[in-house]
Amino acid sequence: DLFEAYYRRDLAKRLLYNKTLSTDTERLVLQKLKAECGAGYTNRLEGMLHDMELSLELSSEFAQKQPESAMNDIGFQGSVLTMAFWPTYEPMELVLPRQAEEAQNAFTELYAEKHKGRNLQWQHNLGTCLINVEFNEGSKELQLSHLQGTVMLMFAEQNELTYSQIQQSTGLENNELQRTLQSLACGKFRVLTKEPKGRDVDTSDTFHFNAKFKCPQARVKISQIATKEIEKESKELEAHIHLDRMYRVDAALVRIMKARKTLEHSDLVTELLKQLDFNVSTTEIKERVDTLFERDYVRRDDSNPSTYHYIA
């Protein structure tokens, strides 16, 4: 379960950010996992691949149905993810540029026509975009997140913006906005400059479009500042896996007690460890047994506290 959770998280990133070598390669790996671990193990992983295939078809249909207008010019593509298959993502508020918002609304309408009763919850923190920007040395294609792209497009109309102006226009919370501005103005590729200079972003800072930006590559990928987020994500994932394992311990304990009716604590532990496919400490087992007492699944023997009876 630990491997599956991390593999699902990394597969999601490969699929959403177009980092996978090929869909065929991903399917080949899943076939081997399926043969080794069973169909239930790869069900969600296969669902993710299926979602991406359906999303390509839907995006193609969307592009064909759009009139020759500004919406079509931005090359909008939407990925529809089934919540049961994909990792859990926290929704994020973002005020999109007008053209992007129009395209998003049109895509939502098309989806609603095809799938009655279904609703889309947009995850702007997962989106990416390509923006052509004119610098003094020529045009560059910037590969950005939706958050970065939304901020950069603001500088198409004004060369100087304050932190407060950017926050008011984008609707981003401080943590996300500071990370986004830090990646654009303080990282390896500084397409923005800030005053005062420094590696940290403050709410009193002012930002300028860096027309003097230079880079030998025609396409420049600017990564988000995400070290702390990755650590937090890993901790949350491990906590979720641990909780899921404890539920599985509870279910196994109840199954054993229901079948055996009466057991010594040591015999219950031995039987439990035979059924589990992951390690669990004796302290954790004792804690889970205590919860079964509280929920009236089992009770202690009146004369021998280490003997348990199943409560029918």
XYZ file of N, CA and C in Angstrom, residues 101-293:
579
model
N -10.575 32.338 -18.495
C -11.849 32.114 -17.807
C -12.965 31.820 -18.805
N -12.974 32.514 -19.934
C -13.983 32.270 -20.967
C -13.849 30.850 -21.513
N -12.605 30.428 -21.761
C -12.370 29.086 -22.272
C -12.780 28.031 -21.249
N -12.466 28.280 -19.988
C -12.834 27.339 -18.925
C -14.356 27.206 -18.827
N -15.064 28.317 -18.902
C -16.522 28.279 -18.823
C -17.119 27.521 -20.005
N -16.547 27.729 -21.188
C -17.051 27.030 -22.375
C -16.803 25.531 -22.263
N -15.640 25.150 -21.729
C -15.325 23.732 -21.539
C -16.287 23.114 -20.525
N -16.575 23.850 -19.455
C -17.502 23.373 -18.433
C -18.888 23.136 -19.020
N -19.334 24.048 -19.893
C -20.643 23.907 -20.536
C -20.684 22.668 -21.431
N -19.609 22.442 -22.189
C -19.553 21.262 -23.050
C -19.614 19.981 -22.222
N -18.867 19.958 -21.118
C -18.859 18.768 -20.259
C -20.240 18.529 -19.652
N -20.903 19.604 -19.238
C -22.232 19.478 -18.624
C -23.248 18.944 -19.637
N -23.093 19.329 -20.913
C -23.999 18.825 -21.952
C -23.806 17.325 -22.171
N -22.573 16.864 -22.094
C -22.266 15.459 -22.351
C -22.539 14.579 -21.140
N -22.431 15.151 -19.942
C -22.565 14.355 -18.717
C -23.518 15.065 -17.753
N -24.774 14.794 -17.891
C -25.783 15.438 -17.045
C -25.594 15.036 -15.579
N -25.679 16.018 -14.704
C -25.611 15.755 -13.273
C -24.216 15.730 -12.693
N -23.191 15.833 -13.539
C -21.811 15.850 -13.040
C -21.307 17.285 -12.934
N -20.462 17.525 -11.941
C -19.894 18.862 -11.733
C -18.379 18.802 -11.793
N -17.777 19.862 -12.316
C -16.332 19.969 -12.375
C -15.832 20.891 -11.267
N -14.786 20.466 -10.577
C -14.111 21.322 -9.591
C -12.707 21.586 -10.124
N -12.462 22.806 -10.531
C -11.203 23.121 -11.202
C -10.049 23.191 -10.212
N -8.944 22.526 -10.581
C -7.739 22.496 -9.746
C -6.644 23.299 -10.456
N -6.666 24.616 -10.229
C -5.733 25.494 -10.949
C -4.278 25.264 -10.553
N -4.063 24.713 -9.370
C -2.682 24.471 -8.930
C -2.032 23.318 -9.685
N -2.803 22.555 -10.476
C -2.248 21.447 -11.249
C -2.025 21.820 -12.710
N -2.516 22.963 -13.124
C -2.455 23.341 -14.536
C -1.107 23.916 -14.938
N -0.801 23.811 -16.221
C 0.421 24.405 -16.787
C 0.046 25.204 -18.029
N 0.948 26.086 -18.446
C 0.687 26.902 -19.627
C 2.003 27.299 -20.295
N 1.895 27.655 -21.570
C 3.026 28.189 -22.342
C 2.687 29.615 -22.742
N 3.580 30.544 -22.438
C 3.344 31.952 -22.732
C 4.527 32.508 -23.527
N 4.252 33.142 -24.647
C 5.292 33.825 -25.423
C 5.498 35.224 -24.860
N 6.747 35.520 -24.478
C 7.061 36.809 -23.869
C 8.182 37.474 -24.665
N 8.000 38.757 -24.952
C 9.009 39.523 -25.688
C 9.960 40.211 -24.712
N 11.237 39.819 -24.801
C 12.290 40.479 -24.025
C 13.170 41.284 -24.988
N 14.115 42.018 -24.447
C 14.990 42.839 -25.300
C 15.760 41.999 -26.308
N 16.195 40.805 -25.908
C 16.990 39.962 -26.796
C 16.132 39.105 -27.727
N 14.805 39.212 -27.603
C 13.926 38.456 -28.477
C 12.828 37.734 -27.714
N 12.051 36.936 -28.450
C 10.912 36.234 -27.866
C 11.349 34.944 -27.179
N 10.755 34.672 -26.015
C 10.991 33.423 -25.287
C 9.641 32.778 -24.969
N 9.618 31.466 -24.980
C 8.419 30.725 -24.601
C 8.606 30.232 -23.177
N 7.810 30.748 -22.268
C 7.925 30.383 -20.854
C 6.950 29.263 -20.523
N 7.478 28.184 -19.932
C 6.649 27.068 -19.483
C 6.383 27.260 -18.000
N 5.125 27.549 -17.658
C 4.789 27.991 -16.306
C 3.597 27.213 -15.752
N 3.435 27.327 -14.437
C 2.205 26.839 -13.814
C 1.109 27.866 -14.075
N -0.157 27.475 -13.823
C -1.252 28.429 -13.995
C -1.058 29.645 -13.101
N -0.550 29.427 -11.902
C -0.351 30.533 -10.979
C 0.702 31.497 -11.519
N 1.830 30.943 -11.979
C 2.886 31.782 -12.539
C 2.410 32.511 -13.789
N 1.679 31.784 -14.646
C 1.205 32.384 -15.889
C 0.233 33.518 -15.644
N -0.644 33.343 -14.655
C -1.610 34.394 -14.325
C -0.894 35.659 -13.867
N 0.152 35.486 -13.053
C 0.927 36.633 -12.572
C 1.675 37.290 -13.734
N 2.317 36.482 -14.587
C 3.106 37.045 -15.691
C 2.240 37.852 -16.650
N 1.012 37.388 -16.919
C 0.145 38.101 -17.862
C -0.248 39.489 -17.351
N -0.192 39.691 -16.060
C -0.480 41.012 -15.517
C 0.546 42.036 -15.975
N 1.786 41.573 -16.227
C 2.858 42.484 -16.637
C 2.835 42.765 -18.135
N 1.852 42.203 -18.853
C 1.676 42.547 -20.264
C 1.080 43.944 -20.396
N 0.398 44.400 -19.345
C -0.244 45.713 -19.366
C 0.497 46.745 -18.535
N 1.217 46.292 -17.502
C 1.958 47.216 -16.638
C 3.336 46.640 -16.349
N 4.352 47.483 -16.375
C 5.718 47.038 -16.106
C 6.023 46.969 -14.618
N 5.208 47.633 -13.799
C 5.461 47.663 -12.359
C 4.163 47.407 -11.601
N 4.238 46.470 -10.632
C 3.081 46.143 -9.810
C 3.525 45.880 -8.377
N 2.704 46.267 -7.429
C 3.006 45.967 -6.033
C 2.469 44.590 -5.674
N 2.965 44.064 -4.572
C 2.471 42.765 -4.075
C 0.962 42.820 -3.862
N 0.483 43.913 -3.269
C -0.949 44.043 -2.977
C -1.776 44.057 -4.247
N -1.288 44.728 -5.303
C -2.018 44.773 -6.568
C -2.121 43.387 -7.190
N -1.029 42.630 -7.136
C -1.019 41.273 -7.703
C -1.967 40.375 -6.920
N -1.944 40.484 -5.595
C -2.817 39.651 -4.769
C -4.281 39.981 -5.004
N -4.594 41.248 -5.140
C -5.976 41.662 -5.359
C -6.492 41.147 -6.699
N -5.639 41.137 -7.708
C -6.063 40.712 -9.046
C -6.151 39.194 -9.178
N -5.274 38.460 -8.486
C -5.243 37.003 -8.629
C -6.085 36.272 -7.589
N -6.291 36.904 -6.418
C -7.051 36.259 -5.355
C -6.274 35.183 -4.619
N -4.956 35.108 -4.821
C -4.142 34.068 -4.194
C -3.857 34.393 -2.734
N -3.791 33.334 -1.913
C -3.397 33.515 -0.521
C -1.906 33.825 -0.435
N -1.486 34.355 0.707
C -0.100 34.804 0.848
C 0.930 33.712 0.560
N 0.731 32.528 1.118
C 1.728 31.466 0.937
C 1.933 31.130 -0.528
N 0.823 30.952 -1.265
C 0.924 30.595 -2.679
C 1.483 31.742 -3.508
N 1.049 32.951 -3.223
C 1.520 34.099 -3.992
C 3.007 34.347 -3.744
N 3.445 34.218 -2.499
C 4.864 34.424 -2.188
C 5.735 33.384 -2.877
N 5.289 32.119 -2.880
C 6.033 31.068 -3.571
C 6.100 31.338 -5.071
N 4.983 31.805 -5.624
C 4.917 32.070 -7.062
C 5.830 33.226 -7.445
N 5.758 34.317 -6.707
C 6.605 35.476 -7.005
C 8.081 35.168 -6.766
N 8.346 34.349 -5.765
C 9.730 33.961 -5.492
C 10.309 33.180 -6.670
N 9.517 32.320 -7.283
C 10.011 31.536 -8.414
C 10.261 32.411 -9.638
N 9.498 33.488 -9.781
C 9.631 34.354 -10.950
C 10.675 35.447 -10.773
N 10.916 35.853 -9.529
C 11.794 37.008 -9.294
C 13.066 36.679 -8.520
N 13.138 35.494 -7.895
C 14.283 35.190 -7.033
C 14.963 33.873 -7.397
N 14.469 33.176 -8.392
C 15.020 31.872 -8.733
C 16.107 31.937 -9.787
N 16.293 30.828 -10.473
C 17.340 30.737 -11.502
C 17.023 31.621 -12.700
N 15.745 31.627 -13.116
C 15.323 32.433 -14.263
C 14.466 33.585 -13.751
N 15.053 34.765 -13.707
C 14.383 35.914 -13.099
C 13.738 36.778 -14.175
N 12.515 36.402 -14.531
C 11.782 37.161 -15.541
C 11.128 38.395 -14.932
N 11.126 38.461 -13.605
C 10.705 39.644 -12.875
C 11.847 40.087 -11.971
N 11.871 41.348 -11.631
C 12.787 41.832 -10.599
C 11.942 42.413 -9.476
N 12.545 42.509 -8.300
C 11.768 43.047 -7.186
C 12.579 44.055 -6.384
N 11.862 44.924 -5.728
C 12.462 45.901 -4.820
C 11.777 45.777 -3.461
N 12.570 45.702 -2.372
C 14.042 45.634 -2.365
C 14.534 44.248 -2.803
N 15.783 44.162 -3.197
C 16.350 42.896 -3.649
C 16.456 41.920 -2.483
N 16.477 40.636 -2.803
C 16.567 39.595 -1.779
C 15.930 38.312 -2.266
N 16.153 37.221 -1.522
C 15.638 35.916 -1.942
C 14.251 35.622 -1.386
N 13.796 36.442 -0.436
C 12.465 36.252 0.142
C 11.518 37.326 -0.369
N 10.238 36.988 -0.401
C 9.212 37.914 -0.874
C 8.406 38.410 0.317
N 8.205 39.718 0.373
C 7.439 40.332 1.457
C 6.213 41.038 0.876
N 5.212 41.235 1.688
C 3.969 41.855 1.214
C 4.154 43.322 0.827
N 5.271 43.909 1.210
C 5.527 45.317 0.858
C 6.392 45.464 -0.392
N 6.767 44.371 -1.035
C 7.659 44.410 -2.202
C 6.940 44.952 -3.442
N 7.759 45.470 -4.356
C 7.288 45.932 -5.662
C 8.008 45.136 -6.746
N 7.289 44.773 -7.811
C 7.846 43.898 -8.842
C 7.824 44.591 -10.201
N 8.870 44.307 -10.998
C 9.016 44.902 -12.323
C 9.236 43.799 -13.355
N 8.737 44.030 -14.565
C 9.030 43.123 -15.673
C 10.497 43.280 -16.056
N 11.215 42.157 -16.160
C 12.645 42.183 -16.446
C 12.873 42.057 -17.951
N 12.828 43.188 -18.634
C 13.005 43.190 -20.091
C 14.414 42.752 -20.490
N 15.363 42.843 -19.572
C 16.754 42.491 -19.870
C 17.039 40.996 -19.665
N 16.030 40.215 -19.349
C 16.223 38.779 -19.120
C 16.886 38.124 -20.323
N 17.903 37.289 -20.042
C 18.620 36.590 -21.102
C 18.708 35.095 -20.786
N 18.559 34.300 -21.823
C 18.679 32.842 -21.688
C 18.918 32.270 -23.080
N 19.856 31.333 -23.219
C 20.145 30.770 -24.545
C 19.018 29.912 -25.106
N 18.182 29.314 -24.210
C 17.112 28.447 -24.692
C 15.923 29.254 -25.196
N 15.254 28.718 -26.218
C 14.060 29.367 -26.743
C 12.870 29.132 -25.826
N 12.827 27.946 -25.156
C 11.773 27.644 -24.190
C 12.389 27.532 -22.809
N 11.832 28.238 -21.861
C 12.366 28.282 -20.505
C 11.323 27.755 -19.531
N 11.666 26.698 -18.803
C 10.759 26.161 -17.793
C 11.125 26.739 -16.436
N 10.164 27.379 -15.804
C 10.385 27.983 -14.485
C 9.602 27.174 -13.461
N 10.306 26.485 -12.591
C 9.676 25.618 -11.601
C 9.214 26.416 -10.394
N 8.142 25.938 -9.787
C 7.659 26.544 -8.551
C 8.621 26.220 -7.406
N 8.673 27.072 -6.403
C 9.420 26.798 -5.176
C 8.566 25.827 -4.368
N 8.961 24.547 -4.325
C 8.039 23.545 -3.775
C 8.656 22.612 -2.754
N 9.845 22.898 -2.237
C 10.509 21.975 -1.322
C 9.665 21.696 -0.081
N 9.187 22.741 0.576
C 8.399 22.557 1.789
C 7.083 21.858 1.481
N 6.506 22.162 0.325
C 5.236 21.534 -0.039
C 5.400 20.034 -0.239
N 6.530 19.634 -0.850
C 6.775 18.212 -1.073
C 6.910 17.481 0.255
N 7.640 18.081 1.200
C 7.788 17.470 2.519
C 6.435 17.338 3.211
N 5.629 18.377 3.138
C 4.297 18.346 3.747
C 3.432 17.286 3.079
N 3.516 17.213 1.749
C 2.726 16.234 0.998
C 3.107 14.809 1.386
N 4.419 14.562 1.547
C 4.884 13.222 1.914
C 4.400 12.843 3.306
N 4.457 13.794 4.247
C 4.004 13.524 5.611
C 2.508 13.237 5.634
N 1.736 14.008 4.868
C 0.293 13.786 4.821
C -0.026 12.435 4.199
N 0.742 12.067 3.167
C 0.523 10.788 2.508
C 0.808 9.637 3.458
N 1.921 9.723 4.200
C 2.276 8.668 5.145
C 1.257 8.579 6.284
N 0.752 9.728 6.731
C -0.270 9.726 7.781
C -1.554 9.067 7.283
N -1.906 9.335 6.030
C -3.101 8.727 5.446
C -2.934 7.214 5.326
N -1.741 6.781 4.910
C -1.473 5.345 4.767
C -1.531 4.666 6.135
N -0.945 5.317 7.164
C -0.959 4.745 8.508
C -2.386 4.588 9.018
N -3.217 5.601 8.782
C -4.615 5.531 9.217
C -5.342 4.404 8.494
N -5.090 4.279 7.194
C -5.719 3.211 6.414
C -5.292 1.833 6.938
N -4.017 1.707 7.315
C -3.521 0.433 7.852
C -4.186 0.103 9.180
N -4.405 1.113 10.016
C -5.053 0.860 11.292
C -6.490 0.384 11.097
N -7.171 0.910 10.083
C -8.513 0.422 9.763
C -8.461 -1.048 9.351
N -7.414 -1.402 8.600
C -7.269 -2.791 8.164
C -6.961 -3.703 9.363
N -6.200 -3.183 10.333
C -5.939 -3.942 11.566
C -7.249 -4.184 12.308
N -8.069 -3.147 12.422
C -9.368 -3.282 13.089
C -10.213 -4.362 12.424
N -10.278 -4.314 11.087
C -11.099 -5.279 10.356
C -10.596 -6.699 10.565
N -9.260 -6.879 10.555
C -8.687 -8.212 10.761
C -8.960 -8.712 12.171
N -8.842 -7.844 13.159
C -9.117 -8.242 14.553
C -10.560 -8.708 14.710
N -11.483 -7.968 14.132
C -12.901 -8.340 14.245
C -13.159 -9.664 13.536
N -12.552 -9.854 12.353
C -12.735 -11.122 11.627
C -12.250 -12.306 12.458
N -11.075 -12.149 13.056
C -10.493 -13.240 13.845
C -11.361 -13.551 15.059
N -11.754 -12.511 15.785
C -12.559 -12.724 16.991
C -13.943 -13.281 16.650
N -14.499 -12.858 15.532
C -15.804 -13.379 15.130
C -15.724 -14.867 14.810
N -14.595 -15.261 14.212
C -14.420 -16.675 13.841
C -14.054 -17.541 15.043
N -13.221 -17.014 15.950
C -12.704 -17.820 17.066
C -13.510 -17.653 18.351
N -14.268 -16.584 18.451
C -15.134 -16.280 19.599
C -14.341 -15.904 20.860
N -13.366 -16.756 21.278
C -12.574 -16.481 22.480
C -11.103 -16.740 22.173
N -10.237 -15.768 22.578
C -8.806 -15.916 22.309
C -7.992 -15.222 23.390
N -6.828 -15.808 23.663
C -5.829 -15.127 24.492
C -5.231 -13.984 23.662
N -4.748 -12.957 24.346
C -4.164 -11.806 23.656
C -2.992 -12.241 22.766
N -2.095 -13.079 23.288
C -0.925 -13.519 22.520
C -1.333 -14.295 21.271
N -2.375 -15.140 21.388
C -2.856 -15.901 20.235
C -3.503 -14.975 19.201
N -4.186 -13.944 19.676
C -4.809 -12.980 18.780
C -3.746 -12.223 17.983
N -2.669 -11.818 18.670
C -1.568 -11.112 17.998
C -0.924 -12.005 16.941
N -0.682 -13.257 17.281
C -0.066 -14.195 16.336
C -0.934 -14.374 15.098
N -2.225 -14.553 15.315
C -3.153 -14.741 14.203
C -3.241 -13.482 13.340
N -3.223 -12.340 13.999
C -3.310 -11.065 13.275
C -2.110 -10.873 12.355
N -0.907 -11.109 12.874
C 0.313 -10.899 12.084
C 0.367 -11.823 10.871
N -0.279 -12.984 10.972
C -0.318 -13.896 9.828
C -1.171 -13.323 8.694
N -2.176 -12.534 9.055
C -3.103 -12.022 8.053
C -2.664 -10.708 7.425
N -1.810 -9.977 8.126
C -1.400 -8.661 7.619
C -0.213 -8.783 6.670
N -0.160 -7.902 5.671
C 0.966 -7.871 4.743
C 1.859 -6.654 4.978
N 1.775 -6.075 6.192
C 2.646 -4.957 6.576
C 2.968 -5.102 8.059
N 4.020 -4.407 8.485
C 4.461 -4.496 9.878
C 3.609 -3.592 10.771
N 3.337 -4.081 11.969
C 2.610 -3.291 12.960
C 3.176 -3.632 14.330
N 3.370 -2.617 15.140
C 3.993 -2.819 16.445
C 2.987 -3.361 17.447
N 3.498 -3.982 18.521
C 2.626 -4.509 19.580
C 1.857 -3.382 20.266
N 2.494 -2.220 20.362
C 1.814 -1.065 20.965
C 0.613 -0.655 20.126
N 0.779 -0.628 18.807
C -0.320 -0.261 17.920
C -1.437 -1.298 17.989
N -1.059 -2.579 18.086
C -2.077 -3.635 18.194
C -2.881 -3.457 19.471
N -2.186 -3.187 20.569
C -2.883 -2.987 21.857
C -3.847 -1.796 21.767
N -3.406 -0.717 21.102
C -4.267 0.457 20.963
C -5.516 0.130 20.151
N -5.345 -0.677 19.089
C -6.499 -1.034 18.262
C -7.447 -1.970 19.000
N -6.902 -2.879 19.814
C -7.747 -3.768 20.616
C -8.559 -2.937 21.612
N -7.918 -1.930 22.193
C -8.619 -1.061 23.150
C -9.802 -0.353 22.484
N -9.626 0.045 21.226
C -10.743 0.697 20.536
C -11.902 -0.274 20.301
N -11.580 -1.567 20.149
C -12.638 -2.568 19.986
C -13.420 -2.741 21.286
N -12.719 -2.630 22.441
C -13.419 -2.645 23.731
C -14.408 -1.480 23.803
